[in-house]
PDB file of C-alpha atoms in Angstrom:
ATOM      1  CA  ALA C   1     109.102 162.163 100.602  1.00  0.00           C
ATOM      2  CA  GLN C   2     112.122 159.925 100.632  1.00  0.00           C
ATOM      3  CA  LYS C   3     112.844 158.796  97.099  1.00  0.00           C
ATOM      4  CA  VAL C   4     115.517 156.313  98.067  1.00  0.00           C
ATOM      5  CA  THR C   5     115.003 154.048 101.034  1.00  0.00           C
ATOM      6  CA  GLN C   6     117.747 152.050 102.620  1.00  0.00           C
ATOM      7  CA  ALA C   7     115.851 150.304 105.365  1.00  0.00           C
ATOM      8  CA  GLN C   8     118.926 148.757 106.978  1.00  0.00           C
ATOM      9  CA  THR C   9     120.589 151.376 109.133  1.00  0.00           C
ATOM     10  CA  GLU C  10     123.375 149.152 110.421  1.00  0.00           C
ATOM     11  CA  ILE C  11     124.552 145.679 109.560  1.00  0.00           C
ATOM     12  CA  SER C  12     127.224 143.705 111.347  1.00  0.00           C
ATOM     13  CA  VAL C  13     128.735 140.544 109.857  1.00  0.00           C
ATOM     14  CA  VAL C  14     131.724 138.363 110.467  1.00  0.00           C
ATOM     15  CA  GLU C  15     134.435 138.247 107.863  1.00  0.00           C
ATOM     16  CA  LYS C  16     133.767 135.898 104.919  1.00  0.00           C
ATOM     17  CA  GLU C  17     130.012 136.143 105.317  1.00  0.00           C
ATOM     18  CA  ASP C  18     127.938 137.326 102.384  1.00  0.00           C
ATOM     19  CA  VAL C  19     125.860 140.444 102.970  1.00  0.00           C
ATOM     20  CA  THR C  20     123.154 142.172 100.957  1.00  0.00           C
ATOM     21  CA  LEU C  21     122.363 145.855 101.254  1.00  0.00           C
ATOM     22  CA  ASP C  22     118.860 146.785 100.219  1.00  0.00           C
ATOM     23  CA  CYS C  23     117.816 149.825  98.221  1.00  0.00           C
ATOM     24  CA  VAL C  24     114.284 150.708  97.172  1.00  0.00           C
ATOM     25  CA  TYR C  25     113.592 153.762  95.067  1.00  0.00           C
ATOM     26  CA  GLU C  26     110.610 155.745  93.934  1.00  0.00           C
ATOM     27  CA  THR C  27     110.285 157.600  90.647  1.00  0.00           C
ATOM     28  CA  ARG C  28     107.746 158.418  87.967  1.00  0.00           C
ATOM     29  CA  ASP C  29     110.363 158.921  85.296  1.00  0.00           C
ATOM     30  CA  THR C  30     110.911 156.223  82.712  1.00  0.00           C
ATOM     31  CA  THR C  31     114.540 157.211  82.348  1.00  0.00           C
ATOM     32  CA  TYR C  32     116.565 157.338  85.512  1.00  0.00           C
ATOM     33  CA  TYR C  33     119.882 156.234  86.904  1.00  0.00           C
ATOM     34  CA  LEU C  34     120.823 154.387  90.053  1.00  0.00           C
ATOM     35  CA  PHE C  35     124.132 154.519  91.851  1.00  0.00           C
ATOM     36  CA  TRP C  36     125.960 153.000  94.781  1.00  0.00           C
ATOM     37  CA  TYR C  37     128.676 154.878  96.640  1.00  0.00           C
ATOM     38  CA  LYS C  38     130.905 153.729  99.484  1.00  0.00           C
ATOM     39  CA  GLN C  39     131.973 156.030 102.302  1.00  0.00           C
ATOM     40  CA  PRO C  40     134.817 154.512 104.341  1.00  0.00           C
ATOM     41  CA  PRO C  41     135.711 155.875 107.782  1.00  0.00           C
ATOM     42  CA  SER C  42     138.070 158.379 106.170  1.00  0.00           C
ATOM     43  CA  GLY C  43     135.017 160.158 104.787  1.00  0.00           C
ATOM     44  CA  GLU C  44     135.378 160.294 101.029  1.00  0.00           C
ATOM     45  CA  LEU C  45     132.594 159.067  98.748  1.00  0.00           C
ATOM     46  CA  VAL C  46     133.760 156.376  96.380  1.00  0.00           C
ATOM     47  CA  PHE C  47     131.759 155.564  93.261  1.00  0.00           C
ATOM     48  CA  LEU C  48     130.927 151.868  92.897  1.00  0.00           C
ATOM     49  CA  ILE C  49     128.384 151.479  90.123  1.00  0.00           C
ATOM     50  CA  ARG C  50     125.901 153.253  87.856  1.00  0.00           C
ATOM     51  CA  ARG C  51     122.926 151.582  86.261  1.00  0.00           C
ATOM     52  CA  ASN C  52     120.351 153.117  83.905  1.00  0.00           C
ATOM     53  CA  SER C  53     116.675 152.252  83.973  1.00  0.00           C
ATOM     54  CA  PHE C  54     116.789 150.421  80.664  1.00  0.00           C
ATOM     55  CA  ASP C  55     119.449 147.983  81.701  1.00  0.00           C
ATOM     56  CA  GLU C  56     118.186 145.381  84.131  1.00  0.00           C
ATOM     57  CA  GLN C  57     121.125 143.067  83.721  1.00  0.00           C
ATOM     58  CA  ASN C  58     122.727 142.133  86.966  1.00  0.00           C
ATOM     59  CA  GLU C  59     126.341 143.096  87.330  1.00  0.00           C
ATOM     60  CA  ILE C  60     129.226 141.428  89.052  1.00  0.00           C
ATOM     61  CA  SER C  61     132.544 143.039  89.827  1.00  0.00           C
ATOM     62  CA  GLY C  62     134.827 140.831  91.843  1.00  0.00           C
ATOM     63  CA  ARG C  63     133.159 140.236  95.203  1.00  0.00           C
ATOM     64  CA  TYR C  64     130.503 142.859  94.477  1.00  0.00           C
ATOM     65  CA  SER C  65     127.254 142.203  92.653  1.00  0.00           C
ATOM     66  CA  TRP C  66     124.149 144.238  92.013  1.00  0.00           C
ATOM     67  CA  ASN C  67     120.594 143.108  91.421  1.00  0.00           C
ATOM     68  CA  PHE C  68     118.328 145.625  89.678  1.00  0.00           C
ATOM     69  CA  GLN C  69     114.628 144.798  89.546  1.00  0.00           C
ATOM     70  CA  LYS C  70     112.294 147.403  88.099  1.00  0.00           C
ATOM     71  CA  SER C  71     109.248 145.350  89.070  1.00  0.00           C
ATOM     72  CA  THR C  72     110.044 145.903  92.735  1.00  0.00           C
ATOM     73  CA  SER C  73     111.909 149.225  92.306  1.00  0.00           C
ATOM     74  CA  SER C  74     114.934 147.753  93.977  1.00  0.00           C
ATOM     75  CA  PHE C  75     118.657 147.943  93.365  1.00  0.00           C
ATOM     76  CA  ASN C  76     120.299 145.682  95.910  1.00  0.00           C
ATOM     77  CA  PHE C  77     124.014 145.304  96.495  1.00  0.00           C
ATOM     78  CA  THR C  78     125.665 142.083  97.624  1.00  0.00           C
ATOM     79  CA  ILE C  79     129.173 141.656  98.944  1.00  0.00           C
ATOM     80  CA  THR C  80     130.397 138.089  98.792  1.00  0.00           C
ATOM     81  CA  ALA C  81     132.960 136.823 101.277  1.00  0.00           C
ATOM     82  CA  SER C  82     133.070 140.139 103.109  1.00  0.00           C
ATOM     83  CA  GLN C  83     136.350 141.548 104.375  1.00  0.00           C
ATOM     84  CA  VAL C  84     137.200 143.979 107.143  1.00  0.00           C
ATOM     85  CA  VAL C  85     138.079 146.586 104.499  1.00  0.00           C
ATOM     86  CA  ASP C  86     134.461 146.510 103.361  1.00  0.00           C
ATOM     87  CA  SER C  87     133.462 148.248 106.591  1.00  0.00           C
ATOM     88  CA  ALA C  88     131.934 151.534 105.497  1.00  0.00           C
ATOM     89  CA  VAL C  89     128.682 153.349 104.968  1.00  0.00           C
ATOM     90  CA  TYR C  90     127.088 152.489 101.658  1.00  0.00           C
ATOM     91  CA  PHE C  91     124.764 154.884  99.892  1.00  0.00           C
ATOM     92  CA  CYS C  92     122.284 154.186  97.167  1.00  0.00           C
ATOM     93  CA  ALA C  93     121.300 157.159  95.005  1.00  0.00           C
ATOM     94  CA  LEU C  94     118.732 157.972  92.335  1.00  0.00           C
ATOM     95  CA  SER C  95     119.147 160.428  89.505  1.00  0.00           C
ATOM     96  CA  GLU C  96     116.074 161.454  87.505  1.00  0.00           C
ATOM     97  CA  ALA C  97     114.980 164.113  85.067  1.00  0.00           C
ATOM     98  CA  ASN C  98     112.484 165.613  87.544  1.00  0.00           C
ATOM     99  CA  SER C  99     115.303 166.790  89.756  1.00  0.00           C
ATOM    100  CA  GLY C 100     117.620 167.822  86.970  1.00  0.00           C
ATOM    101  CA  TYR C 101     119.555 164.591  87.335  1.00  0.00           C
ATOM    102  CA  ALA C 102     121.068 165.590  90.658  1.00  0.00           C
ATOM    103  CA  LEU C 103     121.821 162.636  92.906  1.00  0.00           C
ATOM    104  CA  ASN C 104     119.160 161.916  95.512  1.00  0.00           C
ATOM    105  CA  PHE C 105     120.753 159.798  98.219  1.00  0.00           C
ATOM    106  CA  GLY C 106     119.314 157.320 100.657  1.00  0.00           C
ATOM    107  CA  LYS C 107     120.230 157.573 104.347  1.00  0.00           C
ATOM    108  CA  GLY C 108     122.939 154.961 103.961  1.00  0.00           C
ATOM    109  CA  THR C 109     123.650 151.574 105.501  1.00  0.00           C
ATOM    110  CA  SER C 110     126.555 151.266 107.882  1.00  0.00           C
ATOM    111  CA  LEU C 111     128.318 147.952 107.389  1.00  0.00           C
ATOM    112  CA  LEU C 112     130.690 146.607 109.992  1.00  0.00           C
ATOM    113  CA  VAL C 113     132.750 143.556 109.140  1.00  0.00           C
ATOM    114  CA  THR C 114     134.541 142.011 112.078  1.00  0.00           C
ATOM    115  CA  PRO C 115     137.405 139.512 111.944  1.00  0.00           C
TER     116      PRO C 115
ATOM    117  CA  ASP R   1     141.827 159.292  94.321  1.00  0.00           C
ATOM    118  CA  SER R   2     138.825 160.640  92.413  1.00  0.00           C
ATOM    119  CA  GLY R   3     140.705 163.585  90.938  1.00  0.00           C
ATOM    120  CA  VAL R   4     138.390 166.120  92.592  1.00  0.00           C
ATOM    121  CA  THR R   5     140.321 168.374  94.967  1.00  0.00           C
ATOM    122  CA  GLN R   6     138.771 170.226  97.854  1.00  0.00           C
ATOM    123  CA  THR R   7     140.307 172.724 100.254  1.00  0.00           C
ATOM    124  CA  PRO R   8     140.437 173.158 103.139  1.00  0.00           C
ATOM    125  CA  LYS R   9     139.981 169.655 104.499  1.00  0.00           C
ATOM    126  CA  HIS R  10     139.067 170.907 107.959  1.00  0.00           C
ATOM    127  CA  LEU R  11     137.801 174.263 109.119  1.00  0.00           C
ATOM    128  CA  ILE R  12     136.673 175.521 112.501  1.00  0.00           C
ATOM    129  CA  THR R  13     134.983 178.883 112.723  1.00  0.00           C
ATOM    130  CA  ALA R  14     132.655 180.846 114.958  1.00  0.00           C
ATOM    131  CA  THR R  15     128.979 181.545 114.539  1.00  0.00           C
ATOM    132  CA  GLY R  16     128.238 184.559 112.407  1.00  0.00           C
ATOM    133  CA  GLN R  17     131.403 184.180 110.369  1.00  0.00           C
ATOM    134  CA  ARG R  18     131.818 183.580 106.657  1.00  0.00           C
ATOM    135  CA  VAL R  19     133.909 180.871 105.009  1.00  0.00           C
ATOM    136  CA  THR R  20     134.781 179.864 101.471  1.00  0.00           C
ATOM    137  CA  LEU R  21     135.256 176.287 100.365  1.00  0.00           C
ATOM    138  CA  ARG R  22     137.158 175.634  97.182  1.00  0.00           C
ATOM    139  CA  CYS R  23     136.901 172.837  94.649  1.00  0.00           C
ATOM    140  CA  SER R  24     138.914 171.855  91.600  1.00  0.00           C
ATOM    141  CA  PRO R  25     137.062 169.372  89.391  1.00  0.00           C
ATOM    142  CA  ARG R  26     138.622 166.438  87.607  1.00  0.00           C
ATOM    143  CA  SER R  27     140.515 167.366  84.495  1.00  0.00           C
ATOM    144  CA  GLY R  28     138.056 167.708  81.623  1.00  0.00           C
ATOM    145  CA  ASP R  29     134.935 167.839  83.795  1.00  0.00           C
ATOM    146  CA  LEU R  30     132.628 170.768  83.144  1.00  0.00           C
ATOM    147  CA  SER R  31     130.032 170.177  85.853  1.00  0.00           C
ATOM    148  CA  VAL R  32     130.597 170.899  89.516  1.00  0.00           C
ATOM    149  CA  TYR R  33     128.161 169.920  92.268  1.00  0.00           C
ATOM    150  CA  TRP R  34     128.052 170.804  95.946  1.00  0.00           C
ATOM    151  CA  TYR R  35     126.552 168.511  98.562  1.00  0.00           C
ATOM    152  CA  GLN R  36     126.171 168.835 102.303  1.00  0.00           C
ATOM    153  CA  GLN R  37     126.327 165.837 104.612  1.00  0.00           C
ATOM    154  CA  SER R  38     125.051 166.215 108.145  1.00  0.00           C
ATOM    155  CA  LEU R  39     123.923 163.676 110.720  1.00  0.00           C
ATOM    156  CA  ASP R  40     120.310 164.761 110.713  1.00  0.00           C
ATOM    157  CA  GLN R  41     119.826 165.615 107.029  1.00  0.00           C
ATOM    158  CA  GLY R  42     122.064 163.040 105.387  1.00  0.00           C
ATOM    159  CA  LEU R  43     123.514 163.858 101.974  1.00  0.00           C
ATOM    160  CA  GLN R  44     121.752 166.860 100.477  1.00  0.00           C
ATOM    161  CA  PHE R  45     122.270 168.335  97.030  1.00  0.00           C
ATOM    162  CA  LEU R  46     122.963 172.054  97.213  1.00  0.00           C
ATOM    163  CA  ILE R  47     123.768 173.372  93.750  1.00  0.00           C
ATOM    164  CA  GLN R  48     125.259 172.514  90.369  1.00  0.00           C
ATOM    165  CA  TYR R  49     127.238 174.543  87.876  1.00  0.00           C
ATOM    166  CA  TYR R  50     127.982 173.591  84.310  1.00  0.00           C
ATOM    167  CA  ASN R  51     130.701 175.425  82.426  1.00  0.00           C
ATOM    168  CA  GLY R  52     130.309 178.517  84.563  1.00  0.00           C
ATOM    169  CA  GLU R  53     126.533 178.679  84.596  1.00  0.00           C
ATOM    170  CA  GLU R  54     124.217 177.640  87.391  1.00  0.00           C
ATOM    171  CA  ARG R  55     122.309 174.570  86.192  1.00  0.00           C
ATOM    172  CA  ALA R  56     120.376 173.173  89.117  1.00  0.00           C
ATOM    173  CA  LYS R  57     119.538 174.208  92.640  1.00  0.00           C
ATOM    174  CA  GLY R  58     118.715 171.991  95.547  1.00  0.00           C
ATOM    175  CA  ASN R  59     118.301 172.695  99.233  1.00  0.00           C
ATOM    176  CA  ILE R  60     120.723 175.573  99.363  1.00  0.00           C
ATOM    177  CA  LEU R  61     120.126 178.250 101.982  1.00  0.00           C
ATOM    178  CA  GLU R  62     120.040 181.907 101.013  1.00  0.00           C
ATOM    179  CA  ARG R  63     123.073 182.455 103.257  1.00  0.00           C
ATOM    180  CA  PHE R  64     125.024 180.146 100.965  1.00  0.00           C
ATOM    181  CA  SER R  65     126.193 180.945  97.462  1.00  0.00           C
ATOM    182  CA  ALA R  66     128.471 179.393  94.908  1.00  0.00           C
ATOM    183  CA  GLN R  67     130.127 180.163  91.644  1.00  0.00           C
ATOM    184  CA  GLN R  68     132.195 178.456  88.991  1.00  0.00           C
ATOM    185  CA  PHE R  69     135.083 180.352  87.491  1.00  0.00           C
ATOM    186  CA  PRO R  70     136.401 180.347  83.895  1.00  0.00           C
ATOM    187  CA  ASP R  71     139.074 177.827  84.854  1.00  0.00           C
ATOM    188  CA  LEU R  72     136.178 175.621  86.080  1.00  0.00           C
ATOM    189  CA  HIS R  73     137.116 175.610  89.733  1.00  0.00           C
ATOM    190  CA  SER R  74     134.262 176.401  92.064  1.00  0.00           C
ATOM    191  CA  GLU R  75     133.793 178.077  95.408  1.00  0.00           C
ATOM    192  CA  LEU R  76     131.022 177.641  97.951  1.00  0.00           C
ATOM    193  CA  ASN R  77     130.525 180.633 100.203  1.00  0.00           C
ATOM    194  CA  LEU R  78     128.813 180.134 103.544  1.00  0.00           C
ATOM    195  CA  SER R  79     127.905 183.248 105.491  1.00  0.00           C
ATOM    196  CA  SER R  80     126.288 184.142 108.824  1.00  0.00           C
ATOM    197  CA  LEU R  81     127.238 180.695 109.958  1.00  0.00           C
ATOM    198  CA  GLU R  82     125.121 178.881 112.509  1.00  0.00           C
ATOM    199  CA  LEU R  83     125.886 175.853 114.650  1.00  0.00           C
ATOM    200  CA  GLY R  84     123.620 173.792 112.414  1.00  0.00           C
ATOM    201  CA  ASP R  85     125.829 174.478 109.404  1.00  0.00           C
ATOM    202  CA  SER R  86     128.470 172.178 110.840  1.00  0.00           C
ATOM    203  CA  ALA R  87     128.746 169.413 108.283  1.00  0.00           C
ATOM    204  CA  LEU R  88     130.882 167.716 105.692  1.00  0.00           C
ATOM    205  CA  TYR R  89     130.681 169.599 102.414  1.00  0.00           C
ATOM    206  CA  PHE R  90     131.386 167.637  99.270  1.00  0.00           C
ATOM    207  CA  CYS R  91     132.261 168.875  95.875  1.00  0.00           C
ATOM    208  CA  ALA R  92     131.729 166.549  92.938  1.00  0.00           C
ATOM    209  CA  SER R  93     132.303 166.788  89.223  1.00  0.00           C
ATOM    210  CA  SER R  94     131.246 165.144  86.015  1.00  0.00           C
ATOM    211  CA  VAL R  95     131.986 165.534  82.342  1.00  0.00           C
ATOM    212  CA  ALA R  96     128.506 166.351  81.151  1.00  0.00           C
ATOM    213  CA  LYS R  97     125.574 168.340  82.433  1.00  0.00           C
ATOM    214  CA  GLY R  98     124.157 165.489  84.401  1.00  0.00           C
ATOM    215  CA  THR R  99     123.822 161.786  84.700  1.00  0.00           C
ATOM    216  CA  ASP R 100     121.327 161.803  81.851  1.00  0.00           C
ATOM    217  CA  SER R 101     124.270 161.519  79.534  1.00  0.00           C
ATOM    218  CA  GLY R 102     125.191 158.343  81.311  1.00  0.00           C
ATOM    219  CA  ASN R 103     128.145 159.937  82.969  1.00  0.00           C
ATOM    220  CA  THR R 104     129.216 159.475  86.543  1.00  0.00           C
ATOM    221  CA  ILE R 105     129.573 162.000  89.306  1.00  0.00           C
ATOM    222  CA  TYR R 106     132.865 161.724  91.202  1.00  0.00           C
ATOM    223  CA  PHE R 107     133.255 163.163  94.668  1.00  0.00           C
ATOM    224  CA  GLY R 108     136.121 164.873  96.418  1.00  0.00           C
ATOM    225  CA  GLU R 109     137.207 164.024  99.939  1.00  0.00           C
ATOM    226  CA  GLY R 110     135.081 166.734 101.456  1.00  0.00           C
ATOM    227  CA  SER R 111     135.638 169.752 103.672  1.00  0.00           C
ATOM    228  CA  TRP R 112     134.774 169.294 107.318  1.00  0.00           C
ATOM    229  CA  LEU R 113     133.237 172.480 108.685  1.00  0.00           C
ATOM    230  CA  THR R 114     132.755 172.939 112.403  1.00  0.00           C
ATOM    231  CA  VAL R 115     130.928 176.017 113.625  1.00  0.00           C
ATOM    232  CA  VAL R 116     131.449 176.774 117.316  1.00  0.00           C
TER     233      VAL R 116
END
């Protein structure tokens, strides 16, 4: 069963638009960690954020913000005023004790930002 | 630059062959992870080593094996290669045993393997 669901396979926006990438997870653990990684066309996986299950505070980092809601098991990622350089595949991942804390990735959302 | 170094970056080999992928973790990191990324399977966890010992196993085939050496670098050995093994293989590292310590897993740039 898929533990991390990223329902949006592809999103296309025009530069300067805001865009939200959805992530829904499934776990029975009370302690777990959620991550977002970015994979640009060059292929590397770039760490963006880590959030633990006890910290539901939203986080903002420049144009990036994250909304963690345990009630809906969601950890959504918003890019404000998108730029062409934001074009990439974005992965949400879950880490839980049941799986030895290995990262369990969603299928990814491919974001294309056009000028 | 994450600090995790993987070689080779690209590799083309024939079916039935054996290859070795190498990974140097970030300075100070004791854990090394291997992941496989393919179009049909997505990003799959293969195996983790912590300070030379195997710590966790994921969807790693019996034809694949890995080890972590005393200097903490790691190698992933893929044998009896099949067309379906063509994928991007990532190595990642972290300071602690896992994310339960609140630490982050950093990924290398990956090794592209093409089996023809």
